[in-house]
Coordinates of C-alpha atoms in Angstrom, one line a residue:
X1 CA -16.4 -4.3 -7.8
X2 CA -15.3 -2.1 -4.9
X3 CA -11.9 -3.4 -3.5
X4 CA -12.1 -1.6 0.0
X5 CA -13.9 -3.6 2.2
X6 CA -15.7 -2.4 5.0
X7 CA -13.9 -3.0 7.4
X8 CA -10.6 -1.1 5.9
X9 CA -12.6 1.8 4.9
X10 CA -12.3 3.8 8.6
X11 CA -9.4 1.8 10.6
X12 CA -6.8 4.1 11.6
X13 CA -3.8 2.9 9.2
X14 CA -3.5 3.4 5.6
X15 CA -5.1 0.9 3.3
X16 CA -4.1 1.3 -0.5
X17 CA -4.8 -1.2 -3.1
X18 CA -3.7 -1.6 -6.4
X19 CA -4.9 -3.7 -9.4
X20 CA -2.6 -6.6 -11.2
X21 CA -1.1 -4.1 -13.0
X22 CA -0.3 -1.8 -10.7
X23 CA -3.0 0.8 -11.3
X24 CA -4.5 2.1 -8.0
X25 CA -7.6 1.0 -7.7
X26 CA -8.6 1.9 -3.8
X27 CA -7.5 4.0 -1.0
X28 CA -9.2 4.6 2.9
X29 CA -9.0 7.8 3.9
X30 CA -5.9 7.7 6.3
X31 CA -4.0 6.1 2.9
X32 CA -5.4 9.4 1.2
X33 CA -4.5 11.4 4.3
X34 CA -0.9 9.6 4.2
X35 CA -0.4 10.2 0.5
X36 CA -1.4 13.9 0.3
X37 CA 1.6 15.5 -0.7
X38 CA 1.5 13.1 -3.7
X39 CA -1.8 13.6 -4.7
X40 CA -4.5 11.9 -2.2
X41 CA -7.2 10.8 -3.5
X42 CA -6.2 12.3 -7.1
X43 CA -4.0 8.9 -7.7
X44 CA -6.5 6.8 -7.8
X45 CA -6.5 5.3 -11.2
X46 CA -2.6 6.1 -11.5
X47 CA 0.3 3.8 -11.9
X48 CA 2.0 2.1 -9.0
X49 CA 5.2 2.2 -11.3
X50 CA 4.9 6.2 -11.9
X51 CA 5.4 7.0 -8.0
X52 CA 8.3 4.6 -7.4
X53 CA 12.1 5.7 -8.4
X54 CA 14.4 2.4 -9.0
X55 CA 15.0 0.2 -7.5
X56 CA 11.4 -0.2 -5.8
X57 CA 9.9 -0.2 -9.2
X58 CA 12.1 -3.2 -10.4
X59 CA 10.9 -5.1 -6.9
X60 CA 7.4 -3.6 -7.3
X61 CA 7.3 -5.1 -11.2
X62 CA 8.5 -8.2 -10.0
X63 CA 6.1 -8.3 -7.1
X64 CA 3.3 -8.1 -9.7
X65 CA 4.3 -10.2 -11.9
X66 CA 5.2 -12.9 -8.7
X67 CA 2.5 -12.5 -6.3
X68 CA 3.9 -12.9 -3.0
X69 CA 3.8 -10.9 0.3
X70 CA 6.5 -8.0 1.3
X71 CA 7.0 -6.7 4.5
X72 CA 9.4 -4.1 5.7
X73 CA 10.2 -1.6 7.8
X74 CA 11.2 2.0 6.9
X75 CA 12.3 4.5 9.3
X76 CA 12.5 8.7 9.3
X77 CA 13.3 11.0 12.4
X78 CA 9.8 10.9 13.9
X79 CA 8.6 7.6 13.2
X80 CA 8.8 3.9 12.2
X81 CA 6.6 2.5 9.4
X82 CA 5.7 -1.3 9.3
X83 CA 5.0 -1.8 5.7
X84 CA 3.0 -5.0 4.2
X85 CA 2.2 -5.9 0.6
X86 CA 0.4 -8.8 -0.2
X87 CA -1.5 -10.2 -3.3
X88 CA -5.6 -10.1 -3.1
X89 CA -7.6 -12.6 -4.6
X90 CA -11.4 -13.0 -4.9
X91 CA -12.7 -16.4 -5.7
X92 CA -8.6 -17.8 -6.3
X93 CA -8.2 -15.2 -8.9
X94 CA -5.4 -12.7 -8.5
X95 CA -6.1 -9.2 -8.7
X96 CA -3.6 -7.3 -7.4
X97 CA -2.1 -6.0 -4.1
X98 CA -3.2 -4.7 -0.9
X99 CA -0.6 -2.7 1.0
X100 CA -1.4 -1.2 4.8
X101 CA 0.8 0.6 6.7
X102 CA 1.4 0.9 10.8
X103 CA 3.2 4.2 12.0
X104 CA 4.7 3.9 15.2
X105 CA 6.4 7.1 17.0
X106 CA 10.5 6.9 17.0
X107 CA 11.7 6.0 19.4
X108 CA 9.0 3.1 19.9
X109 CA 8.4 0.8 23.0
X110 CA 9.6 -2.5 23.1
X111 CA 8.0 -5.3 24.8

């Protein structure tokens, strides 16, 4: 089964998704694009766990083990990032997590 849907395959924010046990299982290209200093498209089929230093691997184990969303914001010099985790399911059944991220410059506009 392909995980990336068509719609998330060309929208313009990275779209990585990652199987029950944290193996990555599916990236768009602007998650590939995003991820390139870490491999691209070469971690597909990697660990989740292997890229994450403590203590995001401890939340990330637990995430997986306790399907629930996870939203956050991260910050650098140049820009925001709005970051969203939430389980995927197909027919009830839980297979994994689909993360997407939303860059925004920094500073941003506020409404």
């Amino acid at each position: 089964m392909e995980p990336l849907c068509s719609w998330s395959t060309e929208v313009g924010f990275p779209v990585t998704i990652c199987d029950k046990e944290g193996i990555i299982v599916g990236m768009n290209h602007k998650s590939i694009e995003y991820y390139s200093d870490e491999g691209g498209d070469t971690l597909l089929g990697k660990s989740l766990l292997d890229c994450h230093p403590e203590p995001s691997r401890s939340k990330l184990k637990d995430l997986l083990r306790n399907p629930r969303p996870n939203t956050y914001l991260t910050q650098s010099k140049e820009e925001k990032i709005f970051v969203h985790q939430t389980p995927w399911f197909v027919n009830g059944i839980y297979l994994g997590f689909v993360e997407i991220l939303i860059r925004f410059p920094s500073p941003a506009e506020e409404y």
